[in-house]
Amino acid sequence: MKTTDEVGRLSANFQAMVGAIEERERQIVHVGLHDGLTGLPNRKLFVEQLSRALARRKDGEQLLVAYVDLDDFKLVNDTLGHPAGDSLLRQTAEHLGERLPDAQIARLGGDEFAILIDGIEPEANLAALADEMQACFGRAIVIDGQTIEASASIGIAIAPGDGEDGVTLMKNADLALYRSKHDGKAGHHFFEPALDEQARMRREMELDLRTAIRDGGFELYFQPLYNLRDDRLEGFEALIRWPHPRRGMIGPAEFIPLAEETGLIVPIGEWVLHEACRAATRWPDDLTVAVNISPRQFVSSGLSSTVLQALGRSGLSPSRLELEITESVFITNVEKTLGALHGLRDLGVKIALDDFGTGYSSLSYLRSFPFDKVKIDRSFVRDLTEEGNAHAVIRAITTLAEALGMVTLAEGVELPEQREILRREGCQFIQGFLLSEPVAERCLSDLIGDYAEYQPAAIRA
Ligand code: C2E
Ligand code: CA
Ligand code: CA
């Protein structure tokens, strides 16, 4: 009958439509719960998988959550391009799936992965398991014909000991990862309660730093830079100090790393530049001021306008300002860094390469930009004695720098003997406790006066 036929057709169409909608919904759910690039579960799905695994965990069984962060991923992206970075992520995901068939693997975002292994026997060897995970990441990967030595840092939390709910386990795995990143590449760290305490202290220090930025809670100290060749004071390096309301005077080594990590180094560095330029305008106008610039300030792009402002407001001549950078500014993006350096140089300020010799490709950076000055790291000066051959290294550096049209300064000079070897080996400038420790601004007029009065005999003595 015609009518039943029609009903049948309608019904079939309806069924097809329902099926299509369901399929579409499945796709939407899949897209919402998976990472498009690798096809792995995303953070949202991982959280669900974790809570299900925790719910079915039997007494005595352990469950492992690992947070993984690829080492040098940014470097791959910056040097080989984003498609190469994508390829590294996809290859990593694939390899993990093959090597750890019993694990649930997710991509949390960026270069972060998570691994969940459940049903672990109480007597299982967790250290061996961690080593096995570590080994999955440490391998050579070929991308576009280029071989990359990939590795990853891993943080591990184990239920029930390190937490019985997903939120706690993920937080603790993340804290362990933070620690393992700090310990260097290609390592793993198990969660321990002390990490919680350290994180709390970091948060507290970050809050205190913000307050200090707001209230002007920092101070600049100054350390003389001395010209050996002309036997005269050349200028001062500005070194930041933090007189903390509860903890007393804190040195930069203790808070600059956190300031860099949190980006707070940008406003702090801005303050240092302004303050250093302002201070220098009160000195005799043949004295220079050197300011340390952290890599993070380079990435922030506002650096040259900050420098311009600091010069403009203080009225300091650009030729009296020297910016000290370390070669780690080159790690992220060489082209961009060179552009920024040339931009700064065009303002008329000088550029010094700080801590020379502590990085691993110092020579190539030395050739890539015409630095005004090379500051030879303290570690080379410490070993200087008449007996050893450390002076040959100094000679090599001063000869090379001179050939490239750069002057050299030796850091950390503590003994007259070191000063004389440096003078002999062609080093033009020195800095160190032999001359003076860094001092507060109010002590500078005395120091400047001393140099003017007793020069050069006092220094030679
Ligand atoms: P740096 O730039 O290498 O500064 C020299 C450091 O060596 C200073 O430590 C100084 O006190 C110390 N020093 C100088 N002469 C001697 C010596 O004869 N013997 C020994 N053992 N040490 C000597 P300080 O002031 O604790 O600064 C440490 C580091 O913190 C600096 O190393 C620099 O990298 C960073 N820093 C300091 N101020 C700033 C700043 O304003 N901004 C940034 N981004 N970093 C800063
Ligand atoms: Ca420095
Ligand atoms: Ca230095």
Short mmCIF file of C-alpha atoms and ligand atoms in Angstrom, two decimals:
data_model
loop_
_atom_site.label_atom_id
_atom_site.label_comp_id
_atom_site.label_asym_id
_atom_site.label_seq_id
_atom_site.Cartn_x
_atom_site.Cartn_y
_atom_site.Cartn_z
CA MET A 1 0.00 0.00 0.00
CA LYS A 2 1.11 3.41 -0.94
CA THR A 3 0.63 4.91 2.51
CA THR A 4 2.63 2.20 4.33
CA ASP A 5 5.35 2.58 1.70
CA GLU A 6 5.55 6.23 2.46
CA VAL A 7 5.63 5.63 6.19
CA GLY A 8 8.40 3.10 5.68
CA ARG A 9 10.44 5.55 3.62
CA LEU A 10 9.90 8.30 6.14
CA SER A 11 10.92 6.00 8.93
CA ALA A 12 14.08 4.94 7.08
CA ASN A 13 14.98 8.57 6.37
CA PHE A 14 14.38 9.38 9.99
CA GLN A 15 16.63 6.53 11.13
CA ALA A 16 19.35 7.70 8.77
CA MET A 17 19.04 11.22 10.11
CA VAL A 18 19.28 10.03 13.72
CA GLY A 19 22.33 7.97 12.83
CA ALA A 20 24.00 10.94 11.16
CA ILE A 21 23.30 13.16 14.16
CA GLU A 22 24.70 10.54 16.52
CA GLU A 23 27.82 10.15 14.39
CA ARG A 24 28.23 13.91 14.30
CA GLU A 25 27.84 14.08 18.06
CA ARG A 26 30.42 11.32 18.48
CA GLN A 27 32.80 13.33 16.30
CA ILE A 28 32.17 16.48 18.29
CA VAL A 29 32.75 14.62 21.55
CA HIS A 30 35.92 13.08 20.08
CA VAL A 31 37.19 16.46 18.94
CA GLY A 32 36.40 17.96 22.33
CA LEU A 33 38.26 15.20 24.15
CA HIS A 34 41.23 14.64 21.86
CA ASP A 35 44.17 16.60 20.65
CA GLY A 36 43.94 17.37 16.93
CA LEU A 37 47.64 17.06 16.20
CA THR A 38 48.46 13.72 17.80
CA GLY A 39 45.00 12.20 18.19
CA LEU A 40 45.82 11.53 21.86
CA PRO A 41 43.28 12.21 24.64
CA ASN A 42 43.46 15.81 25.83
CA ARG A 43 43.60 17.10 29.39
CA LYS A 44 39.85 16.89 29.85
CA LEU A 45 39.66 13.24 28.86
CA PHE A 46 42.79 12.43 30.86
CA VAL A 47 41.16 13.84 33.99
CA GLU A 48 38.16 11.55 33.37
CA GLN A 49 40.33 8.52 32.67
CA LEU A 50 42.29 9.20 35.83
CA SER A 51 39.22 9.49 38.02
CA ARG A 52 37.81 6.24 36.56
CA ALA A 53 41.12 4.46 37.14
CA LEU A 54 41.24 5.74 40.72
CA ALA A 55 37.68 4.58 41.34
CA ARG A 56 38.47 1.01 40.27
CA ARG A 57 41.86 0.86 42.01
CA LYS A 58 41.96 -2.15 44.36
CA ASP A 59 43.50 -2.06 47.82
CA GLY A 60 47.24 -2.59 47.65
CA GLU A 61 47.46 -1.63 43.98
CA GLN A 62 49.34 1.48 42.95
CA LEU A 63 48.64 3.95 40.19
CA LEU A 64 51.22 6.15 38.53
CA VAL A 65 50.72 9.60 37.03
CA ALA A 66 53.64 11.10 35.13
CA TYR A 67 53.90 14.60 33.71
CA VAL A 68 56.33 14.89 30.85
CA ASP A 69 57.85 17.99 29.29
CA LEU A 70 60.02 17.68 26.20
CA ASP A 71 63.46 19.26 26.57
CA ASP A 72 64.41 22.01 24.12
CA PHE A 73 61.09 21.87 22.30
CA LYS A 74 61.15 25.62 21.88
CA LEU A 75 64.58 25.37 20.32
CA VAL A 76 63.29 22.86 17.73
CA ASN A 77 60.35 25.14 16.95
CA ASP A 78 62.52 28.23 16.67
CA THR A 79 65.36 26.75 14.68
CA LEU A 80 63.63 24.16 12.48
CA GLY A 81 60.17 25.73 12.27
CA HIS A 82 56.73 24.85 13.58
CA PRO A 83 56.08 21.97 11.15
CA ALA A 84 59.21 20.29 12.58
CA GLY A 85 57.90 20.88 16.10
CA ASP A 86 54.57 19.33 15.11
CA SER A 87 56.36 16.36 13.63
CA LEU A 88 58.36 15.88 16.84
CA LEU A 89 55.12 15.87 18.87
CA ARG A 90 53.42 13.37 16.53
CA GLN A 91 56.42 11.06 16.47
CA THR A 92 56.69 11.21 20.24
CA ALA A 93 53.00 10.34 20.64
CA GLU A 94 53.27 7.40 18.25
CA HIS A 95 56.42 6.05 19.86
CA LEU A 96 54.89 6.28 23.35
CA GLY A 97 51.86 4.32 22.20
CA GLU A 98 54.12 1.52 20.91
CA ARG A 99 56.51 1.41 23.84
CA LEU A 100 53.92 1.68 26.62
CA PRO A 101 50.93 -0.33 25.39
CA ASP A 102 49.43 -0.65 28.89
CA ALA A 103 49.60 3.05 29.67
CA GLN A 104 47.05 5.74 28.95
CA ILE A 105 48.77 8.65 27.31
CA ALA A 106 47.49 12.18 26.84
CA ARG A 107 48.76 15.44 25.47
CA LEU A 108 48.10 18.17 28.00
CA GLY A 109 49.06 20.99 25.65
CA GLY A 110 52.21 22.46 24.16
CA ASP A 111 55.02 19.99 24.66
CA GLU A 112 53.49 18.46 27.78
CA PHE A 113 52.32 14.87 27.92
CA ALA A 114 50.76 12.84 30.72
CA ILE A 115 51.07 9.11 31.31
CA LEU A 116 48.77 7.01 33.48
CA ILE A 117 49.64 3.46 34.47
CA ASP A 118 47.30 1.62 36.83
CA GLY A 119 47.13 -1.81 38.43
CA ILE A 120 50.75 -1.62 39.59
CA GLU A 121 51.59 -4.39 42.10
CA PRO A 122 52.72 -3.22 45.57
CA GLU A 123 56.16 -4.79 45.14
CA ALA A 124 56.71 -3.39 41.63
CA ASN A 125 60.03 -1.67 40.91
CA LEU A 126 58.94 1.95 40.39
CA ALA A 127 62.46 3.21 39.73
CA ALA A 128 62.81 0.73 36.86
CA LEU A 129 59.44 1.79 35.53
CA ALA A 130 60.55 5.43 35.61
CA ASP A 131 63.77 4.54 33.79
CA GLU A 132 61.75 2.75 31.15
CA MET A 133 59.55 5.82 30.61
CA GLN A 134 62.64 8.01 30.47
CA ALA A 135 64.15 5.76 27.82
CA CYS A 136 61.07 6.22 25.61
CA PHE A 137 61.98 9.89 25.17
CA GLY A 138 65.77 9.73 24.96
CA ARG A 139 66.38 8.89 21.32
CA ALA A 140 67.41 10.38 18.03
CA ILE A 141 64.50 11.58 15.89
CA VAL A 142 64.88 12.49 12.24
CA ILE A 143 62.84 15.42 10.98
CA ASP A 144 63.29 16.69 7.43
CA GLY A 145 66.61 14.91 7.24
CA GLN A 146 67.82 16.61 10.45
CA THR A 147 68.61 14.45 13.45
CA ILE A 148 67.45 15.72 16.83
CA GLU A 149 68.64 14.21 20.09
CA ALA A 150 65.27 14.28 21.84
CA SER A 151 64.83 13.94 25.59
CA ALA A 152 62.27 14.80 28.22
CA SER A 153 61.93 15.71 31.87
CA ILE A 154 59.45 13.70 33.91
CA GLY A 155 57.63 14.26 37.20
CA ILE A 156 55.95 11.29 38.87
CA ALA A 157 53.26 10.96 41.55
CA ILE A 158 52.03 7.60 42.84
CA ALA A 159 48.62 6.84 44.32
CA PRO A 160 47.75 6.26 47.06
CA GLY A 161 50.94 7.59 48.74
CA ASP A 162 51.14 10.94 46.92
CA GLY A 163 47.37 11.49 46.78
CA GLU A 164 44.17 9.56 46.30
CA ASP A 165 42.29 11.99 44.08
CA GLY A 166 43.08 13.14 40.56
CA VAL A 167 43.55 16.82 41.38
CA THR A 168 46.17 16.12 44.05
CA LEU A 169 48.00 13.55 41.94
CA MET A 170 48.18 15.85 38.92
CA LYS A 171 49.34 18.78 41.05
CA ASN A 172 52.02 16.63 42.67
CA ALA A 173 53.22 15.17 39.37
CA ASP A 174 53.49 18.75 38.09
CA LEU A 175 55.54 19.82 41.13
CA ALA A 176 57.85 16.86 40.59
CA LEU A 177 58.17 17.86 36.92
CA TYR A 178 59.06 21.43 37.88
CA ARG A 179 61.83 20.04 40.05
CA SER A 180 63.12 17.70 37.41
CA LYS A 181 63.22 20.52 34.81
CA HIS A 182 65.31 22.53 37.24
CA ASP A 183 67.73 19.66 37.76
CA GLY A 184 68.54 19.73 34.04
CA LYS A 185 67.57 17.77 30.97
CA ALA A 186 66.56 14.15 30.60
CA GLY A 187 65.82 13.40 34.23
CA HIS A 188 62.88 12.33 36.32
CA HIS A 189 61.82 13.12 39.84
CA PHE A 190 59.33 11.44 42.15
CA PHE A 191 57.03 13.67 44.15
CA GLU A 192 58.06 14.28 47.75
CA PRO A 193 56.32 16.48 50.36
CA ALA A 194 59.27 18.92 50.47
CA LEU A 195 58.35 19.98 46.92
CA ASP A 196 55.05 21.27 48.25
CA GLU A 197 56.86 23.43 50.77
CA GLN A 198 59.23 24.74 48.09
CA ALA A 199 56.30 25.65 45.86
CA ARG A 200 54.69 27.50 48.75
CA MET A 201 57.91 29.44 49.32
CA ARG A 202 58.13 30.32 45.62
CA ARG A 203 54.57 31.66 45.66
CA GLU A 204 55.35 33.68 48.75
CA MET A 205 58.51 35.10 47.21
CA GLU A 206 56.64 35.95 44.02
CA LEU A 207 54.08 37.92 46.03
CA ASP A 208 56.87 39.69 47.93
CA LEU A 209 58.58 40.52 44.61
CA ARG A 210 55.36 42.06 43.31
CA THR A 211 55.09 44.16 46.45
CA ALA A 212 58.72 45.25 46.13
CA ILE A 213 58.15 46.26 42.49
CA ARG A 214 55.10 48.28 43.51
CA ASP A 215 56.73 49.95 46.50
CA GLY A 216 60.24 50.45 45.11
CA GLY A 217 61.73 47.88 47.48
CA PHE A 218 65.00 47.23 45.63
CA GLU A 219 68.41 48.87 45.89
CA LEU A 220 71.30 49.15 43.48
CA TYR A 221 74.86 48.45 44.57
CA PHE A 222 77.81 49.42 42.43
CA GLN A 223 81.13 47.70 41.81
CA PRO A 224 84.11 49.49 40.23
CA LEU A 225 85.33 48.56 36.76
CA TYR A 226 89.02 49.39 36.55
CA ASN A 227 91.12 50.19 33.49
CA LEU A 228 94.51 48.49 33.95
CA ARG A 229 96.06 49.99 30.87
CA ASP A 230 95.40 53.62 31.82
CA ASP A 231 95.40 52.92 35.57
CA ARG A 232 92.13 54.64 36.20
CA LEU A 233 88.56 54.05 37.29
CA GLU A 234 86.41 53.33 34.25
CA GLY A 235 82.95 53.15 35.79
CA PHE A 236 80.67 50.87 37.81
CA GLU A 237 78.53 47.81 37.27
CA ALA A 238 75.06 48.14 38.82
CA LEU A 239 74.09 45.04 40.85
CA ILE A 240 70.64 44.69 42.31
CA ARG A 241 69.95 43.97 46.00
CA TRP A 242 66.67 43.29 47.78
CA PRO A 243 66.46 44.47 51.37
CA HIS A 244 63.62 42.14 52.37
CA PRO A 245 61.39 43.35 55.23
CA ARG A 246 61.59 39.98 57.07
CA ARG A 247 64.55 38.12 55.59
CA GLY A 248 67.16 40.85 55.45
CA MET A 249 69.36 41.58 52.42
CA ILE A 250 68.77 39.12 49.56
CA GLY A 251 71.25 38.80 46.69
CA PRO A 252 70.23 38.51 43.04
CA ALA A 253 71.20 34.84 42.77
CA GLU A 254 68.30 34.10 45.11
CA PHE A 255 65.53 36.01 43.36
CA ILE A 256 66.54 36.76 39.75
CA PRO A 257 65.80 33.17 38.58
CA LEU A 258 62.24 33.37 39.95
CA ALA A 259 61.85 36.88 38.53
CA GLU A 260 62.86 35.51 35.12
CA GLU A 261 60.53 32.56 35.37
CA THR A 262 57.55 34.73 36.29
CA GLY A 263 58.35 37.54 33.86
CA LEU A 264 58.74 39.96 36.79
CA ILE A 265 62.29 40.57 35.60
CA VAL A 266 60.84 42.90 32.95
CA PRO A 267 59.52 45.57 35.37
CA ILE A 268 62.48 44.95 37.70
CA GLY A 269 64.95 45.37 34.83
CA GLU A 270 63.18 48.55 33.81
CA TRP A 271 63.63 49.94 37.30
CA VAL A 272 67.32 48.96 37.28
CA LEU A 273 67.91 50.77 33.98
CA HIS A 274 66.24 53.97 35.15
CA GLU A 275 67.92 53.90 38.53
CA ALA A 276 71.40 53.11 37.14
CA CYS A 277 71.21 55.93 34.57
CA ARG A 278 69.98 58.36 37.20
CA ALA A 279 72.83 57.41 39.55
CA ALA A 280 75.46 57.76 36.83
CA THR A 281 74.47 61.35 36.08
CA ARG A 282 75.80 62.26 39.55
CA TRP A 283 79.27 60.89 38.85
CA PRO A 284 82.11 62.62 37.00
CA ASP A 285 81.11 62.41 33.37
CA ASP A 286 83.98 60.22 32.23
CA LEU A 287 82.60 57.31 34.30
CA THR A 288 80.39 54.66 32.71
CA VAL A 289 77.63 52.51 34.15
CA ALA A 290 77.05 48.85 33.23
CA VAL A 291 73.62 47.23 33.58
CA ASN A 292 72.80 43.51 33.44
CA ILE A 293 70.05 42.60 30.99
CA SER A 294 68.35 39.25 31.36
CA PRO A 295 67.38 37.13 28.31
CA ARG A 296 63.75 37.51 29.23
CA GLN A 297 64.00 41.28 28.76
CA PHE A 298 65.22 40.65 25.22
CA VAL A 299 62.16 38.64 24.31
CA SER A 300 59.87 41.31 25.72
CA SER A 301 60.51 43.65 22.73
CA GLY A 302 60.08 46.88 24.74
CA LEU A 303 63.74 46.87 25.71
CA SER A 304 65.04 49.54 23.35
CA SER A 305 62.23 51.95 24.23
CA THR A 306 62.96 51.33 27.93
CA VAL A 307 66.63 52.12 27.32
CA LEU A 308 65.68 55.27 25.40
CA GLN A 309 63.37 56.36 28.20
CA ALA A 310 65.99 55.74 30.88
CA LEU A 311 68.52 57.79 28.91
CA GLY A 312 65.97 60.52 28.13
CA ARG A 313 64.67 60.95 31.67
CA SER A 314 68.09 60.94 33.30
CA GLY A 315 69.83 62.93 30.60
CA LEU A 316 72.71 60.42 30.59
CA SER A 317 74.75 60.30 27.41
CA PRO A 318 74.23 56.92 25.64
CA SER A 319 77.97 56.45 25.33
CA ARG A 320 78.17 56.15 29.14
CA LEU A 321 75.74 53.25 29.31
CA GLU A 322 76.87 49.67 28.78
CA LEU A 323 74.46 46.73 28.63
CA GLU A 324 75.73 43.34 29.79
CA ILE A 325 74.17 40.30 28.21
CA THR A 326 75.01 36.62 28.49
CA GLU A 327 75.15 34.32 25.52
CA SER A 328 71.95 32.62 26.71
CA VAL A 329 70.05 35.42 24.93
CA PHE A 330 71.00 33.63 21.72
CA ILE A 331 69.38 30.37 22.69
CA THR A 332 65.83 31.29 21.77
CA ASN A 333 66.11 33.12 18.47
CA VAL A 334 69.44 34.11 17.03
CA GLU A 335 68.08 36.31 14.23
CA LYS A 336 65.75 38.24 16.52
CA THR A 337 68.45 38.63 19.15
CA LEU A 338 70.94 39.98 16.62
CA GLY A 339 68.30 42.42 15.38
CA ALA A 340 67.63 43.61 18.92
CA LEU A 341 71.35 43.98 19.62
CA HIS A 342 71.90 46.07 16.51
CA GLY A 343 68.88 48.20 17.46
CA LEU A 344 70.38 48.85 20.89
CA ARG A 345 73.79 49.57 19.42
CA ASP A 346 72.15 52.15 17.12
CA LEU A 347 71.02 54.03 20.22
CA GLY A 348 74.70 54.64 20.95
CA VAL A 349 75.01 52.38 24.01
CA LYS A 350 77.78 49.79 24.41
CA ILE A 351 77.18 46.05 24.55
CA ALA A 352 79.27 43.66 26.65
CA LEU A 353 79.21 39.87 26.58
CA ASP A 354 79.03 38.77 30.23
CA ASP A 355 80.28 35.54 31.86
CA PHE A 356 82.31 34.69 28.78
CA GLY A 357 83.48 31.08 28.70
CA THR A 358 80.66 29.56 30.74
CA GLY A 359 78.50 28.68 27.72
CA TYR A 360 79.33 25.97 25.25
CA SER A 361 79.52 27.81 21.97
CA SER A 362 81.05 31.04 23.11
CA LEU A 363 83.28 31.45 20.10
CA SER A 364 80.50 31.36 17.53
CA TYR A 365 78.52 34.03 19.39
CA LEU A 366 81.60 36.16 19.67
CA ARG A 367 81.85 36.17 15.89
CA SER A 368 78.15 36.81 15.31
CA PHE A 369 77.98 40.27 16.86
CA PRO A 370 80.54 43.05 17.27
CA PHE A 371 80.48 43.29 21.06
CA ASP A 372 82.31 46.22 22.58
CA LYS A 373 83.58 44.24 25.52
CA VAL A 374 84.05 40.63 26.59
CA LYS A 375 83.82 39.92 30.32
CA ILE A 376 85.93 36.87 31.10
CA ASP A 377 84.16 34.75 33.67
CA ARG A 378 85.43 34.49 37.23
CA SER A 379 86.12 30.77 36.85
CA PHE A 380 89.10 31.53 34.58
CA VAL A 381 90.50 34.11 36.97
CA ARG A 382 90.19 31.89 40.04
CA ASP A 383 92.74 29.44 38.64
CA LEU A 384 95.31 32.09 37.74
CA THR A 385 98.66 31.39 39.37
CA GLU A 386 102.20 31.79 38.15
CA GLU A 387 102.61 28.00 38.11
CA GLY A 388 99.54 26.78 36.23
CA ASN A 389 98.69 27.28 32.56
CA ALA A 390 95.43 29.16 33.14
CA HIS A 391 97.14 32.32 31.92
CA ALA A 392 97.44 30.72 28.48
CA VAL A 393 93.64 30.59 28.28
CA ILE A 394 93.44 34.27 29.22
CA ARG A 395 96.01 35.05 26.56
CA ALA A 396 93.98 33.16 23.96
CA ILE A 397 90.83 35.09 24.83
CA THR A 398 92.47 38.52 24.88
CA THR A 399 94.22 37.82 21.57
CA LEU A 400 91.01 36.66 19.92
CA ALA A 401 88.98 39.57 21.31
CA GLU A 402 91.58 42.05 20.16
CA ALA A 403 91.53 40.56 16.68
CA LEU A 404 87.77 41.09 16.68
CA GLY A 405 88.13 44.68 17.92
CA MET A 406 86.77 44.01 21.40
CA VAL A 407 88.25 44.91 24.78
CA THR A 408 88.39 42.38 27.63
CA LEU A 409 87.55 42.63 31.31
CA ALA A 410 88.38 39.93 33.85
CA GLU A 411 85.79 39.30 36.59
CA GLY A 412 86.37 38.19 40.15
CA VAL A 413 89.90 39.52 40.60
CA GLU A 414 90.73 39.05 44.28
CA LEU A 415 94.53 38.96 44.43
CA PRO A 416 97.29 41.33 43.28
CA GLU A 417 98.97 38.31 41.69
CA GLN A 418 95.94 37.71 39.47
CA ARG A 419 95.86 41.38 38.49
CA GLU A 420 99.50 41.28 37.40
CA ILE A 421 99.07 38.14 35.31
CA LEU A 422 96.00 39.68 33.68
CA ARG A 423 97.89 42.86 32.91
CA ARG A 424 100.69 40.82 31.38
CA GLU A 425 98.33 38.66 29.31
CA GLY A 426 96.75 41.67 27.65
CA CYS A 427 93.56 42.11 29.64
CA GLN A 428 92.58 45.79 29.72
CA PHE A 429 89.97 45.90 32.49
CA ILE A 430 89.44 44.18 35.82
CA GLN A 431 86.65 43.94 38.38
CA GLY A 432 86.62 42.20 41.73
CA PHE A 433 87.00 42.29 45.47
CA LEU A 434 90.64 43.37 45.07
CA LEU A 435 89.31 46.80 44.10
CA SER A 436 86.06 46.77 46.04
CA GLU A 437 82.98 44.72 46.74
CA PRO A 438 79.75 46.14 45.34
CA VAL A 439 78.77 49.10 47.55
CA ALA A 440 75.64 51.18 48.13
CA GLU A 441 75.25 54.37 46.13
CA ARG A 442 75.88 56.61 49.12
CA CYS A 443 79.42 55.15 49.50
CA LEU A 444 80.36 55.92 45.90
CA SER A 445 81.54 59.49 46.31
CA ASP A 446 84.16 58.31 48.80
CA LEU A 447 85.24 55.54 46.48
CA ILE A 448 85.44 57.85 43.46
CA GLY A 449 87.38 60.34 45.57
CA ASP A 450 89.86 57.66 46.67
CA TYR A 451 90.61 56.70 43.09
CA ALA A 452 91.03 60.31 42.02
CA GLU A 453 93.34 61.06 44.94
CA TYR A 454 95.60 58.03 45.14
CA GLN A 455 95.81 57.13 41.47
CA PRO A 456 97.59 55.23 40.27
CA ALA A 457 99.92 54.40 43.13
CA ALA A 458 97.23 53.03 45.48
CA ILE A 459 96.09 50.45 42.98
CA ARG A 460 99.59 49.42 41.98
CA ALA A 461 100.64 48.96 45.61
P1 C2E B 1 77.45 39.06 37.32
O1 C2E B 1 76.84 39.95 36.30
O2 C2E B 1 78.51 38.12 36.84
O3 C2E B 1 77.98 40.01 38.47
C1 C2E B 1 79.18 39.81 39.15
C2 C2E B 1 78.94 39.07 40.44
O4 C2E B 1 80.19 38.65 40.95
C3 C2E B 1 78.30 39.95 41.52
O5 C2E B 1 77.47 39.11 42.33
C4 C2E B 1 79.51 40.38 42.32
O6 C2E B 1 79.22 40.71 43.65
C5 C2E B 1 80.36 39.14 42.26
N1 C2E B 1 81.78 39.47 42.41
C6 C2E B 1 82.40 40.58 42.02
N2 C2E B 1 83.72 40.52 42.29
C7 C2E B 1 83.94 39.35 42.89
C8 C2E B 1 85.11 38.70 43.42
O7 C2E B 1 86.22 39.21 43.40
N3 C2E B 1 84.96 37.46 43.94
C9 C2E B 1 83.75 36.86 44.01
N4 C2E B 1 83.69 35.65 44.55
N5 C2E B 1 82.64 37.44 43.51
C10 C2E B 1 82.71 38.66 42.97
P2 C2E B 1 76.00 39.53 42.67
O8 C2E B 1 75.90 41.00 42.91
O9 C2E B 1 75.54 38.60 43.75
O10 C2E B 1 75.22 39.23 41.34
C11 C2E B 1 75.07 37.92 40.87
C12 C2E B 1 74.46 37.90 39.50
O11 C2E B 1 73.12 38.36 39.52
C13 C2E B 1 75.16 38.81 38.51
O12 C2E B 1 76.30 38.16 38.03
C14 C2E B 1 74.09 38.98 37.48
O13 C2E B 1 74.08 37.89 36.59
C15 C2E B 1 72.82 38.95 38.30
N6 C2E B 1 72.35 40.33 38.48
C16 C2E B 1 72.76 41.24 39.38
N7 C2E B 1 72.09 42.40 39.22
C17 C2E B 1 71.22 42.21 38.19
C18 C2E B 1 70.25 43.03 37.53
O14 C2E B 1 70.05 44.20 37.84
N8 C2E B 1 69.56 42.46 36.50
C19 C2E B 1 69.78 41.18 36.11
N9 C2E B 1 69.08 40.70 35.08
N10 C2E B 1 70.69 40.38 36.70
C20 C2E B 1 71.40 40.89 37.73
CA CA B 2 77.38 41.33 34.86
CA CA B 3 79.63 38.24 34.99
#
